[in-house]
mmCIF file with all atom_site columns, C-alpha atoms and ligand atoms in Angstrom:
data_model
loop_
_atom_site.group_PDB
_atom_site.id
_atom_site.type_symbol
_atom_site.label_atom_id
_atom_site.label_alt_id
_atom_site.label_comp_id
_atom_site.label_asym_id
_atom_site.label_entity_id
_atom_site.label_seq_id
_atom_site.pdbx_PDB_ins_code
_atom_site.Cartn_x
_atom_site.Cartn_y
_atom_site.Cartn_z
_atom_site.occupancy
_atom_site.B_iso_or_equiv
_atom_site.pdbx_formal_charge
_atom_site.auth_seq_id
_atom_site.auth_comp_id
_atom_site.auth_asym_id
_atom_site.auth_atom_id
_atom_site.pdbx_PDB_model_num
ATOM   1   C CA . MET A 1 1   ? 107.814 -22.808 -124.561 1.00 56.00 ? 1   MET A CA 1
ATOM   2   C CA . LYS A 1 2   ? 110.343 -20.514 -126.778 1.00 54.00 ? 2   LYS A CA 1
ATOM   3   C CA . ARG A 1 3   ? 109.488 -19.246 -130.302 1.00 57.00 ? 3   ARG A CA 1
ATOM   4   C CA . LEU A 1 4   ? 111.173 -18.356 -133.140 1.00 51.00 ? 4   LEU A CA 1
ATOM   5   C CA . SER A 1 5   ? 111.695 -14.930 -132.249 1.00 59.00 ? 5   SER A CA 1
ATOM   6   C CA . GLY A 1 6   ? 113.343 -16.220 -129.027 1.00 62.00 ? 6   GLY A CA 1
ATOM   7   C CA . LEU A 1 7   ? 110.907 -14.339 -126.871 1.00 77.00 ? 7   LEU A CA 1
ATOM   8   C CA . LYS A 1 8   ? 109.330 -16.628 -124.281 1.00 91.00 ? 8   LYS A CA 1
ATOM   9   C CA . LYS A 1 9   ? 105.703 -16.687 -124.220 1.00 96.00 ? 9   LYS A CA 1
ATOM   10  C CA . ILE A 1 10  ? 103.714 -15.659 -120.855 1.00 97.00 ? 10  ILE A CA 1
ATOM   11  C CA . ARG A 1 11  ? 103.175 -18.509 -118.284 1.00 98.00 ? 11  ARG A CA 1
ATOM   12  C CA . THR A 1 12  ? 99.312  -17.680 -117.587 1.00 98.00 ? 12  THR A CA 1
ATOM   13  C CA . ALA A 1 13  ? 96.848  -19.490 -115.401 1.00 98.00 ? 13  ALA A CA 1
ATOM   14  C CA . VAL A 1 14  ? 93.226  -19.344 -116.148 1.00 99.00 ? 14  VAL A CA 1
ATOM   15  C CA . PHE A 1 15  ? 90.606  -19.330 -113.680 1.00 98.00 ? 15  PHE A CA 1
ATOM   16  C CA . ILE A 1 16  ? 87.007  -21.090 -114.096 1.00 98.00 ? 16  ILE A CA 1
ATOM   17  C CA . SER A 1 17  ? 83.927  -21.942 -112.415 1.00 98.00 ? 17  SER A CA 1
ATOM   18  C CA . GLY A 1 18  ? 81.932  -23.412 -115.153 1.00 98.00 ? 18  GLY A CA 1
ATOM   19  C CA . THR A 1 19  ? 81.716  -24.931 -118.534 1.00 98.00 ? 19  THR A CA 1
ATOM   20  C CA . GLY A 1 20  ? 84.856  -23.429 -119.750 1.00 98.00 ? 20  GLY A CA 1
ATOM   21  C CA . SER A 1 21  ? 84.478  -22.612 -123.088 1.00 98.00 ? 21  SER A CA 1
ATOM   22  C CA . ASN A 1 22  ? 86.579  -19.756 -122.643 1.00 98.00 ? 22  ASN A CA 1
ATOM   23  C CA . LEU A 1 23  ? 89.178  -21.665 -121.313 1.00 98.00 ? 23  LEU A CA 1
ATOM   24  C CA . GLU A 1 24  ? 89.271  -24.221 -124.161 1.00 98.00 ? 24  GLU A CA 1
ATOM   25  C CA . ASN A 1 25  ? 89.347  -21.291 -126.709 1.00 98.00 ? 25  ASN A CA 1
ATOM   26  C CA . LEU A 1 26  ? 92.319  -19.660 -124.765 1.00 98.00 ? 26  LEU A CA 1
ATOM   27  C CA . ILE A 1 27  ? 94.230  -23.042 -124.663 1.00 98.00 ? 27  ILE A CA 1
ATOM   28  C CA . LYS A 1 28  ? 93.840  -23.370 -128.544 1.00 98.00 ? 28  LYS A CA 1
ATOM   29  C CA . PHE A 1 29  ? 94.931  -19.486 -129.156 1.00 98.00 ? 29  PHE A CA 1
ATOM   30  C CA . SER A 1 30  ? 97.525  -20.337 -126.642 1.00 98.00 ? 30  SER A CA 1
ATOM   31  C CA . LEU A 1 31  ? 99.034  -23.088 -128.839 1.00 97.00 ? 31  LEU A CA 1
ATOM   32  C CA . LYS A 1 32  ? 99.283  -21.134 -131.984 1.00 96.00 ? 32  LYS A CA 1
ATOM   33  C CA . LYS A 1 33  ? 102.863 -19.891 -132.812 1.00 93.00 ? 33  LYS A CA 1
ATOM   34  C CA . LYS A 1 34  ? 102.126 -16.317 -132.690 1.00 92.00 ? 34  LYS A CA 1
ATOM   35  C CA . SER A 1 35  ? 100.067 -16.329 -129.416 1.00 96.00 ? 35  SER A CA 1
ATOM   36  C CA . PRO A 1 36  ? 101.889 -14.299 -126.609 1.00 97.00 ? 36  PRO A CA 1
ATOM   37  C CA . ILE A 1 37  ? 100.808 -16.728 -123.723 1.00 98.00 ? 37  ILE A CA 1
ATOM   38  C CA . CYS A 1 38  ? 101.093 -20.140 -122.847 1.00 98.00 ? 38  CYS A CA 1
ATOM   39  C CA . ILE A 1 39  ? 98.662  -21.855 -120.166 1.00 98.00 ? 39  ILE A CA 1
ATOM   40  C CA . LYS A 1 40  ? 100.404 -23.622 -117.440 1.00 98.00 ? 40  LYS A CA 1
ATOM   41  C CA . PHE A 1 41  ? 98.005  -23.827 -114.734 1.00 98.00 ? 41  PHE A CA 1
ATOM   42  C CA . ILE A 1 42  ? 94.191  -24.184 -114.256 1.00 98.00 ? 42  ILE A CA 1
ATOM   43  C CA . VAL A 1 43  ? 92.394  -22.684 -110.991 1.00 98.00 ? 43  VAL A CA 1
ATOM   44  C CA . SER A 1 44  ? 88.871  -23.847 -110.133 1.00 98.00 ? 44  SER A CA 1
ATOM   45  C CA . ASP A 1 45  ? 86.435  -23.404 -107.377 1.00 98.00 ? 45  ASP A CA 1
ATOM   46  C CA . ASN A 1 46  ? 84.645  -26.269 -107.824 1.00 98.00 ? 46  ASN A CA 1
ATOM   47  C CA . LYS A 1 47  ? 84.590  -29.518 -109.841 1.00 98.00 ? 47  LYS A CA 1
ATOM   48  C CA . ALA A 1 48  ? 83.656  -27.414 -113.027 1.00 98.00 ? 48  ALA A CA 1
ATOM   49  C CA . LYS A 1 49  ? 82.758  -28.993 -116.427 1.00 98.00 ? 49  LYS A CA 1
ATOM   50  C CA . GLY A 1 50  ? 85.484  -27.023 -117.553 1.00 98.00 ? 50  GLY A CA 1
ATOM   51  C CA . LEU A 1 51  ? 88.256  -29.043 -115.917 1.00 98.00 ? 51  LEU A CA 1
ATOM   52  C CA . PHE A 1 52  ? 87.807  -31.493 -118.585 1.00 98.00 ? 52  PHE A CA 1
ATOM   53  C CA . PHE A 1 53  ? 89.712  -29.258 -120.970 1.00 98.00 ? 53  PHE A CA 1
ATOM   54  C CA . ALA A 1 54  ? 92.772  -29.604 -118.235 1.00 98.00 ? 54  ALA A CA 1
ATOM   55  C CA . ARG A 1 55  ? 92.836  -33.222 -118.649 1.00 98.00 ? 55  ARG A CA 1
ATOM   56  C CA . LYS A 1 56  ? 92.284  -32.949 -122.536 1.00 98.00 ? 56  LYS A CA 1
ATOM   57  C CA . TYR A 1 57  ? 95.049  -30.625 -123.012 1.00 98.00 ? 57  TYR A CA 1
ATOM   58  C CA . LYS A 1 58  ? 97.512  -31.915 -120.187 1.00 98.00 ? 58  LYS A CA 1
ATOM   59  C CA . ILE A 1 59  ? 97.561  -28.981 -118.316 1.00 98.00 ? 59  ILE A CA 1
ATOM   60  C CA . LYS A 1 60  ? 97.897  -28.896 -114.398 1.00 98.00 ? 60  LYS A CA 1
ATOM   61  C CA . SER A 1 61  ? 94.850  -27.954 -112.454 1.00 98.00 ? 61  SER A CA 1
ATOM   62  C CA . LYS A 1 62  ? 93.657  -27.682 -109.004 1.00 98.00 ? 62  LYS A CA 1
ATOM   63  C CA . ILE A 1 63  ? 90.456  -27.068 -107.261 1.00 98.00 ? 63  ILE A CA 1
ATOM   64  C CA . PHE A 1 64  ? 90.480  -24.563 -104.489 1.00 97.00 ? 64  PHE A CA 1
ATOM   65  C CA . ASN A 1 65  ? 87.925  -24.680 -101.655 1.00 95.00 ? 65  ASN A CA 1
ATOM   66  C CA . PHE A 1 66  ? 86.724  -21.240 -101.132 1.00 94.00 ? 66  PHE A CA 1
ATOM   67  C CA . MET A 1 67  ? 84.476  -22.052 -97.860  1.00 90.00 ? 67  MET A CA 1
ATOM   68  C CA . ASN A 1 68  ? 87.921  -21.380 -96.089  1.00 81.00 ? 68  ASN A CA 1
ATOM   69  C CA . GLU A 1 69  ? 88.258  -17.986 -97.529  1.00 74.00 ? 69  GLU A CA 1
ATOM   70  C CA . ASP A 1 70  ? 91.082  -16.827 -95.448  1.00 75.00 ? 70  ASP A CA 1
ATOM   71  C CA . LYS A 1 71  ? 93.478  -19.600 -96.328  1.00 92.00 ? 71  LYS A CA 1
ATOM   72  C CA . VAL A 1 72  ? 92.398  -20.304 -100.121 1.00 96.00 ? 72  VAL A CA 1
ATOM   73  C CA . GLU A 1 73  ? 94.326  -17.372 -101.531 1.00 96.00 ? 73  GLU A CA 1
ATOM   74  C CA . TYR A 1 74  ? 97.503  -18.062 -99.701  1.00 96.00 ? 74  TYR A CA 1
ATOM   75  C CA . LYS A 1 75  ? 97.170  -21.648 -101.364 1.00 97.00 ? 75  LYS A CA 1
ATOM   76  C CA . ILE A 1 76  ? 96.222  -20.205 -104.807 1.00 98.00 ? 76  ILE A CA 1
ATOM   77  C CA . LEU A 1 77  ? 99.402  -17.698 -104.726 1.00 97.00 ? 77  LEU A CA 1
ATOM   78  C CA . ASP A 1 78  ? 101.531 -20.381 -103.823 1.00 97.00 ? 78  ASP A CA 1
ATOM   79  C CA . SER A 1 79  ? 100.614 -22.630 -106.622 1.00 98.00 ? 79  SER A CA 1
ATOM   80  C CA . LEU A 1 80  ? 100.741 -19.442 -108.863 1.00 98.00 ? 80  LEU A CA 1
ATOM   81  C CA . LYS A 1 81  ? 104.303 -19.185 -107.628 1.00 98.00 ? 81  LYS A CA 1
ATOM   82  C CA . LYS A 1 82  ? 105.414 -22.559 -107.899 1.00 98.00 ? 82  LYS A CA 1
ATOM   83  C CA . ASN A 1 83  ? 104.151 -22.641 -111.804 1.00 98.00 ? 83  ASN A CA 1
ATOM   84  C CA . LYS A 1 84  ? 105.898 -19.076 -112.264 1.00 98.00 ? 84  LYS A CA 1
ATOM   85  C CA . ILE A 1 85  ? 102.612 -17.561 -113.354 1.00 98.00 ? 85  ILE A CA 1
ATOM   86  C CA . ASN A 1 86  ? 102.935 -14.076 -114.866 1.00 98.00 ? 86  ASN A CA 1
ATOM   87  C CA . LEU A 1 87  ? 99.275  -13.505 -115.887 1.00 98.00 ? 87  LEU A CA 1
ATOM   88  C CA . ILE A 1 88  ? 95.866  -14.606 -114.869 1.00 98.00 ? 88  ILE A CA 1
ATOM   89  C CA . CYS A 1 89  ? 92.935  -14.761 -117.160 1.00 98.00 ? 89  CYS A CA 1
ATOM   90  C CA . LEU A 1 90  ? 89.540  -15.170 -115.419 1.00 98.00 ? 90  LEU A CA 1
ATOM   91  C CA . ALA A 1 91  ? 87.023  -17.078 -117.723 1.00 98.00 ? 91  ALA A CA 1
ATOM   92  C CA . GLY A 1 92  ? 83.821  -17.457 -115.980 1.00 98.00 ? 92  GLY A CA 1
ATOM   93  C CA . PHE A 1 93  ? 85.280  -17.425 -112.539 1.00 98.00 ? 93  PHE A CA 1
ATOM   94  C CA . MET A 1 94  ? 82.488  -16.612 -110.079 1.00 96.00 ? 94  MET A CA 1
ATOM   95  C CA . LYS A 1 95  ? 84.394  -16.068 -106.843 1.00 96.00 ? 95  LYS A CA 1
ATOM   96  C CA . ILE A 1 96  ? 85.685  -12.516 -105.779 1.00 94.00 ? 96  ILE A CA 1
ATOM   97  C CA . LEU A 1 97  ? 89.479  -12.108 -105.030 1.00 95.00 ? 97  LEU A CA 1
ATOM   98  C CA . SER A 1 98  ? 90.490  -9.858  -102.475 1.00 95.00 ? 98  SER A CA 1
ATOM   99  C CA . LYS A 1 99  ? 92.174  -6.610  -102.679 1.00 95.00 ? 99  LYS A CA 1
ATOM   100 C CA . ASP A 1 100 ? 95.318  -8.070  -101.460 1.00 95.00 ? 100 ASP A CA 1
ATOM   101 C CA . PHE A 1 101 ? 95.561  -10.529 -103.894 1.00 96.00 ? 101 PHE A CA 1
ATOM   102 C CA . ILE A 1 102 ? 94.739  -8.417  -106.540 1.00 97.00 ? 102 ILE A CA 1
ATOM   103 C CA . LYS A 1 103 ? 97.610  -5.996  -105.903 1.00 96.00 ? 103 LYS A CA 1
ATOM   104 C CA . LEU A 1 104 ? 99.846  -8.664  -105.874 1.00 95.00 ? 104 LEU A CA 1
ATOM   105 C CA . PHE A 1 105 ? 99.067  -9.365  -109.517 1.00 95.00 ? 105 PHE A CA 1
ATOM   106 C CA . ASP A 1 106 ? 98.373  -5.532  -110.521 1.00 93.00 ? 106 ASP A CA 1
ATOM   107 C CA . GLY A 1 107 ? 97.995  -5.232  -113.958 1.00 95.00 ? 107 GLY A CA 1
ATOM   108 C CA . LYS A 1 108 ? 98.126  -8.769  -114.506 1.00 98.00 ? 108 LYS A CA 1
ATOM   109 C CA . ILE A 1 109 ? 94.881  -10.177 -113.921 1.00 98.00 ? 109 ILE A CA 1
ATOM   110 C CA . MET A 1 110 ? 92.193  -10.051 -116.875 1.00 98.00 ? 110 MET A CA 1
ATOM   111 C CA . ASN A 1 111 ? 88.592  -10.804 -116.969 1.00 98.00 ? 111 ASN A CA 1
ATOM   112 C CA . ILE A 1 112 ? 85.954  -11.344 -119.679 1.00 98.00 ? 112 ILE A CA 1
ATOM   113 C CA . HIS A 1 113 ? 82.374  -10.000 -118.777 1.00 98.00 ? 113 HIS A CA 1
ATOM   114 C CA . PRO A 1 114 ? 79.252  -10.631 -120.720 1.00 98.00 ? 114 PRO A CA 1
ATOM   115 C CA . SER A 1 115 ? 78.175  -7.047  -121.124 1.00 98.00 ? 115 SER A CA 1
ATOM   116 C CA . LEU A 1 116 ? 79.157  -3.511  -122.402 1.00 98.00 ? 116 LEU A CA 1
ATOM   117 C CA . LEU A 1 117 ? 80.735  -2.326  -119.249 1.00 98.00 ? 117 LEU A CA 1
ATOM   118 C CA . PRO A 1 118 ? 80.425  -0.101  -117.282 1.00 98.00 ? 118 PRO A CA 1
ATOM   119 C CA . LYS A 1 119 ? 76.723  -1.152  -118.086 1.00 98.00 ? 119 LYS A CA 1
ATOM   120 C CA . TYR A 1 120 ? 75.468  -4.232  -116.172 1.00 98.00 ? 120 TYR A CA 1
ATOM   121 C CA . LYS A 1 121 ? 78.052  -5.210  -113.650 1.00 98.00 ? 121 LYS A CA 1
ATOM   122 C CA . GLY A 1 122 ? 77.856  -8.389  -111.794 1.00 97.00 ? 122 GLY A CA 1
ATOM   123 C CA . LEU A 1 123 ? 75.296  -11.244 -112.572 1.00 97.00 ? 123 LEU A CA 1
ATOM   124 C CA . ASN A 1 124 ? 72.305  -11.670 -114.848 1.00 98.00 ? 124 ASN A CA 1
ATOM   125 C CA . THR A 1 125 ? 73.358  -9.368  -117.378 1.00 98.00 ? 125 THR A CA 1
ATOM   126 C CA . HIS A 1 126 ? 71.402  -10.717 -120.246 1.00 98.00 ? 126 HIS A CA 1
ATOM   127 C CA . GLN A 1 127 ? 68.249  -10.733 -118.437 1.00 98.00 ? 127 GLN A CA 1
ATOM   128 C CA . ARG A 1 128 ? 68.698  -7.136  -117.101 1.00 98.00 ? 128 ARG A CA 1
ATOM   129 C CA . ALA A 1 129 ? 69.814  -5.861  -120.607 1.00 98.00 ? 129 ALA A CA 1
ATOM   130 C CA . ILE A 1 130 ? 66.552  -7.219  -122.224 1.00 98.00 ? 130 ILE A CA 1
ATOM   131 C CA . LYS A 1 131 ? 64.363  -6.013  -119.608 1.00 97.00 ? 131 LYS A CA 1
ATOM   132 C CA . ASN A 1 132 ? 65.842  -2.531  -119.884 1.00 98.00 ? 132 ASN A CA 1
ATOM   133 C CA . ARG A 1 133 ? 64.899  -2.553  -123.708 1.00 97.00 ? 133 ARG A CA 1
ATOM   134 C CA . GLU A 1 134 ? 68.537  -2.228  -124.567 1.00 98.00 ? 134 GLU A CA 1
ATOM   135 C CA . LYS A 1 135 ? 69.203  -2.360  -128.638 1.00 98.00 ? 135 LYS A CA 1
ATOM   136 C CA . TYR A 1 136 ? 72.768  -3.723  -127.789 1.00 98.00 ? 136 TYR A CA 1
ATOM   137 C CA . SER A 1 137 ? 74.899  -5.571  -125.444 1.00 98.00 ? 137 SER A CA 1
ATOM   138 C CA . GLY A 1 138 ? 77.949  -7.354  -125.758 1.00 98.00 ? 138 GLY A CA 1
ATOM   139 C CA . CYS A 1 139 ? 81.188  -8.386  -123.956 1.00 98.00 ? 139 CYS A CA 1
ATOM   140 C CA . THR A 1 140 ? 84.117  -6.715  -122.435 1.00 98.00 ? 140 THR A CA 1
ATOM   141 C CA . VAL A 1 141 ? 87.529  -7.870  -121.644 1.00 98.00 ? 141 VAL A CA 1
ATOM   142 C CA . HIS A 1 142 ? 88.907  -5.617  -118.958 1.00 98.00 ? 142 HIS A CA 1
ATOM   143 C CA . PHE A 1 143 ? 91.741  -5.384  -116.322 1.00 98.00 ? 143 PHE A CA 1
ATOM   144 C CA . VAL A 1 144 ? 90.969  -6.529  -112.681 1.00 98.00 ? 144 VAL A CA 1
ATOM   145 C CA . ASN A 1 145 ? 90.997  -4.101  -110.074 1.00 96.00 ? 145 ASN A CA 1
ATOM   146 C CA . SER A 1 146 ? 89.483  -3.858  -106.453 1.00 93.00 ? 146 SER A CA 1
ATOM   147 C CA . LYS A 1 147 ? 86.072  -3.043  -107.621 1.00 94.00 ? 147 LYS A CA 1
ATOM   148 C CA . LEU A 1 148 ? 83.883  -5.529  -109.184 1.00 94.00 ? 148 LEU A CA 1
ATOM   149 C CA . ASP A 1 149 ? 83.999  -5.330  -113.454 1.00 94.00 ? 149 ASP A CA 1
ATOM   150 C CA . SER A 1 150 ? 85.580  -1.829  -112.987 1.00 95.00 ? 150 SER A CA 1
ATOM   151 C CA . GLY A 1 151 ? 89.055  -2.170  -114.141 1.00 97.00 ? 151 GLY A CA 1
ATOM   152 C CA . ARG A 1 152 ? 90.694  -0.552  -117.276 1.00 98.00 ? 152 ARG A CA 1
ATOM   153 C CA . ILE A 1 153 ? 88.817  -1.651  -120.404 1.00 98.00 ? 153 ILE A CA 1
ATOM   154 C CA . ILE A 1 154 ? 90.799  -3.469  -123.050 1.00 98.00 ? 154 ILE A CA 1
ATOM   155 C CA . LEU A 1 155 ? 88.283  -4.166  -125.713 1.00 98.00 ? 155 LEU A CA 1
ATOM   156 C CA . GLN A 1 156 ? 84.680  -4.407  -126.464 1.00 98.00 ? 156 GLN A CA 1
ATOM   157 C CA . LYS A 1 157 ? 82.291  -5.971  -128.732 1.00 98.00 ? 157 LYS A CA 1
ATOM   158 C CA . LYS A 1 158 ? 78.780  -4.994  -129.424 1.00 98.00 ? 158 LYS A CA 1
ATOM   159 C CA . VAL A 1 159 ? 76.164  -7.321  -130.319 1.00 98.00 ? 159 VAL A CA 1
ATOM   160 C CA . ARG A 1 160 ? 72.363  -6.460  -131.297 1.00 98.00 ? 160 ARG A CA 1
ATOM   161 C CA . ILE A 1 161 ? 69.607  -7.584  -129.245 1.00 98.00 ? 161 ILE A CA 1
ATOM   162 C CA . TYR A 1 162 ? 66.529  -8.214  -131.307 1.00 97.00 ? 162 TYR A CA 1
ATOM   163 C CA . LYS A 1 163 ? 62.945  -7.835  -130.279 1.00 93.00 ? 163 LYS A CA 1
ATOM   164 C CA . LYS A 1 164 ? 62.157  -11.363 -129.335 1.00 93.00 ? 164 LYS A CA 1
ATOM   165 C CA . GLU A 1 165 ? 65.609  -12.078 -127.876 1.00 97.00 ? 165 GLU A CA 1
ATOM   166 C CA . SER A 1 166 ? 65.642  -14.477 -124.863 1.00 98.00 ? 166 SER A CA 1
ATOM   167 C CA . PRO A 1 167 ? 68.632  -14.431 -122.271 1.00 98.00 ? 167 PRO A CA 1
ATOM   168 C CA . GLU A 1 168 ? 69.644  -17.847 -123.755 1.00 98.00 ? 168 GLU A CA 1
ATOM   169 C CA . SER A 1 169 ? 69.872  -16.562 -127.158 1.00 98.00 ? 169 SER A CA 1
ATOM   170 C CA . LEU A 1 170 ? 71.725  -13.552 -126.331 1.00 98.00 ? 170 LEU A CA 1
ATOM   171 C CA . ALA A 1 171 ? 73.979  -15.332 -124.191 1.00 98.00 ? 171 ALA A CA 1
ATOM   172 C CA . LYS A 1 172 ? 74.721  -17.800 -127.101 1.00 98.00 ? 172 LYS A CA 1
ATOM   173 C CA . LYS A 1 173 ? 75.334  -14.793 -129.470 1.00 98.00 ? 173 LYS A CA 1
ATOM   174 C CA . ILE A 1 174 ? 77.747  -13.285 -126.952 1.00 98.00 ? 174 ILE A CA 1
ATOM   175 C CA . LEU A 1 175 ? 79.719  -16.359 -126.084 1.00 98.00 ? 175 LEU A CA 1
ATOM   176 C CA . LYS A 1 176 ? 80.396  -16.685 -129.698 1.00 98.00 ? 176 LYS A CA 1
ATOM   177 C CA . GLN A 1 177 ? 82.072  -13.174 -129.649 1.00 98.00 ? 177 GLN A CA 1
ATOM   178 C CA . GLU A 1 178 ? 83.866  -13.699 -126.270 1.00 98.00 ? 178 GLU A CA 1
ATOM   179 C CA . HIS A 1 179 ? 85.833  -16.063 -127.786 1.00 98.00 ? 179 HIS A CA 1
ATOM   180 C CA . LEU A 1 180 ? 86.911  -13.852 -130.585 1.00 98.00 ? 180 LEU A CA 1
ATOM   181 C CA . LEU A 1 181 ? 87.508  -10.963 -128.190 1.00 98.00 ? 181 LEU A CA 1
ATOM   182 C CA . TYR A 1 182 ? 89.751  -12.439 -125.398 1.00 98.00 ? 182 TYR A CA 1
ATOM   183 C CA . PRO A 1 183 ? 92.537  -13.633 -127.671 1.00 98.00 ? 183 PRO A CA 1
ATOM   184 C CA . ARG A 1 184 ? 92.429  -10.179 -129.648 1.00 98.00 ? 184 ARG A CA 1
ATOM   185 C CA . ALA A 1 185 ? 92.589  -8.402  -126.156 1.00 98.00 ? 185 ALA A CA 1
ATOM   186 C CA . ILE A 1 186 ? 95.591  -10.460 -124.996 1.00 98.00 ? 186 ILE A CA 1
ATOM   187 C CA . LYS A 1 187 ? 97.234  -9.798  -128.403 1.00 97.00 ? 187 LYS A CA 1
ATOM   188 C CA . LYS A 1 188 ? 96.553  -5.930  -127.745 1.00 97.00 ? 188 LYS A CA 1
ATOM   189 C CA . ILE A 1 189 ? 98.249  -5.898  -124.425 1.00 96.00 ? 189 ILE A CA 1
ATOM   190 C CA . PHE A 1 190 ? 101.281 -7.574  -125.571 1.00 95.00 ? 190 PHE A CA 1
ATOM   191 C CA . PRO A 1 191 ? 101.864 -6.452  -129.117 1.00 89.00 ? 191 PRO A CA 1
ATOM   192 C CA . ASN A 1 192 ? 105.501 -7.299  -129.279 1.00 79.00 ? 192 ASN A CA 1
ATOM   193 C CA . LEU A 1 193 ? 105.433 -10.720 -128.335 1.00 73.00 ? 193 LEU A CA 1
HETATM 194 C C1 . LIG B 2 .   ? 80.896  -16.302 -119.893 1.00 92.88 ? 1   LIG B C1 1
HETATM 195 O O1 . LIG B 2 .   ? 79.854  -15.657 -120.620 1.00 92.88 ? 1   LIG B O1 1
HETATM 196 C C2 . LIG B 2 .   ? 81.821  -15.102 -119.214 1.00 92.88 ? 1   LIG B C2 1
HETATM 197 O O2 . LIG B 2 .   ? 81.540  -13.944 -119.879 1.00 92.88 ? 1   LIG B O2 1
HETATM 198 C C3 . LIG B 2 .   ? 81.047  -15.058 -117.716 1.00 92.88 ? 1   LIG B C3 1
HETATM 199 O O3 . LIG B 2 .   ? 80.674  -16.522 -117.671 1.00 92.88 ? 1   LIG B O3 1
HETATM 200 C C4 . LIG B 2 .   ? 80.510  -17.280 -119.113 1.00 92.88 ? 1   LIG B C4 1
HETATM 201 C C5 . LIG B 2 .   ? 81.356  -18.226 -118.782 1.00 92.88 ? 1   LIG B C5 1
HETATM 202 O O4 . LIG B 2 .   ? 81.425  -19.364 -119.963 1.00 92.88 ? 1   LIG B O4 1
HETATM 203 N N1 . LIG B 2 .   ? 81.835  -14.450 -117.052 1.00 92.88 ? 1   LIG B N1 1
HETATM 204 P P1 . LIG B 2 .   ? 82.430  -20.367 -120.094 1.00 92.88 ? 1   LIG B P1 1
HETATM 205 O O5 . LIG B 2 .   ? 82.612  -21.021 -118.754 1.00 92.88 ? 1   LIG B O5 1
HETATM 206 O O6 . LIG B 2 .   ? 83.787  -19.680 -120.646 1.00 92.88 ? 1   LIG B O6 1
HETATM 207 O O7 . LIG B 2 .   ? 81.813  -21.426 -120.960 1.00 92.88 ? 1   LIG B O7 1
#
């Protein structure tokens, strides 16, 4: 897809495992004239709810079976190559990619995590933040490196944790901010597109 500026948008794949609210948000963002990305492929590791958005917006998608871990990344790489993908956005993707895979896409894989990294890497971030009586949590968009939730941080957004906050209410509040943050982070890394 070309824009008025003549510059081509970056062919992007989004990897999901669940509901796909970040996926839909990124698709909507990608359809804006000023967005630097176009979403050309969606990867899922299961029959995720979010695949609905692939159908809705007519974007190619594929489910990859991670039971066969040795071969699955080759298959994903093959699909990414066929679809000329240059950027990967992880959006609620629950599988861990190998070091070799990450190396091949060095600096071209982004992730969104529902905590203020480096705090609360991994799962159950909201429960842990509340249990530790944190006053704030939030979300982080970062590059993916070989260590879990540890790559260079691109942007973060803080969210207040109130006294009677439940993991569910916090998750909801943070998800809203995720939807604002991911597009902003993408614009930040491609300022001239
Ligand atoms: C988000 O909170 C994301 O940060 C986390 O998983 C959730 C995915 O939500 N990694 P959705 O599938 O985008 O709705």
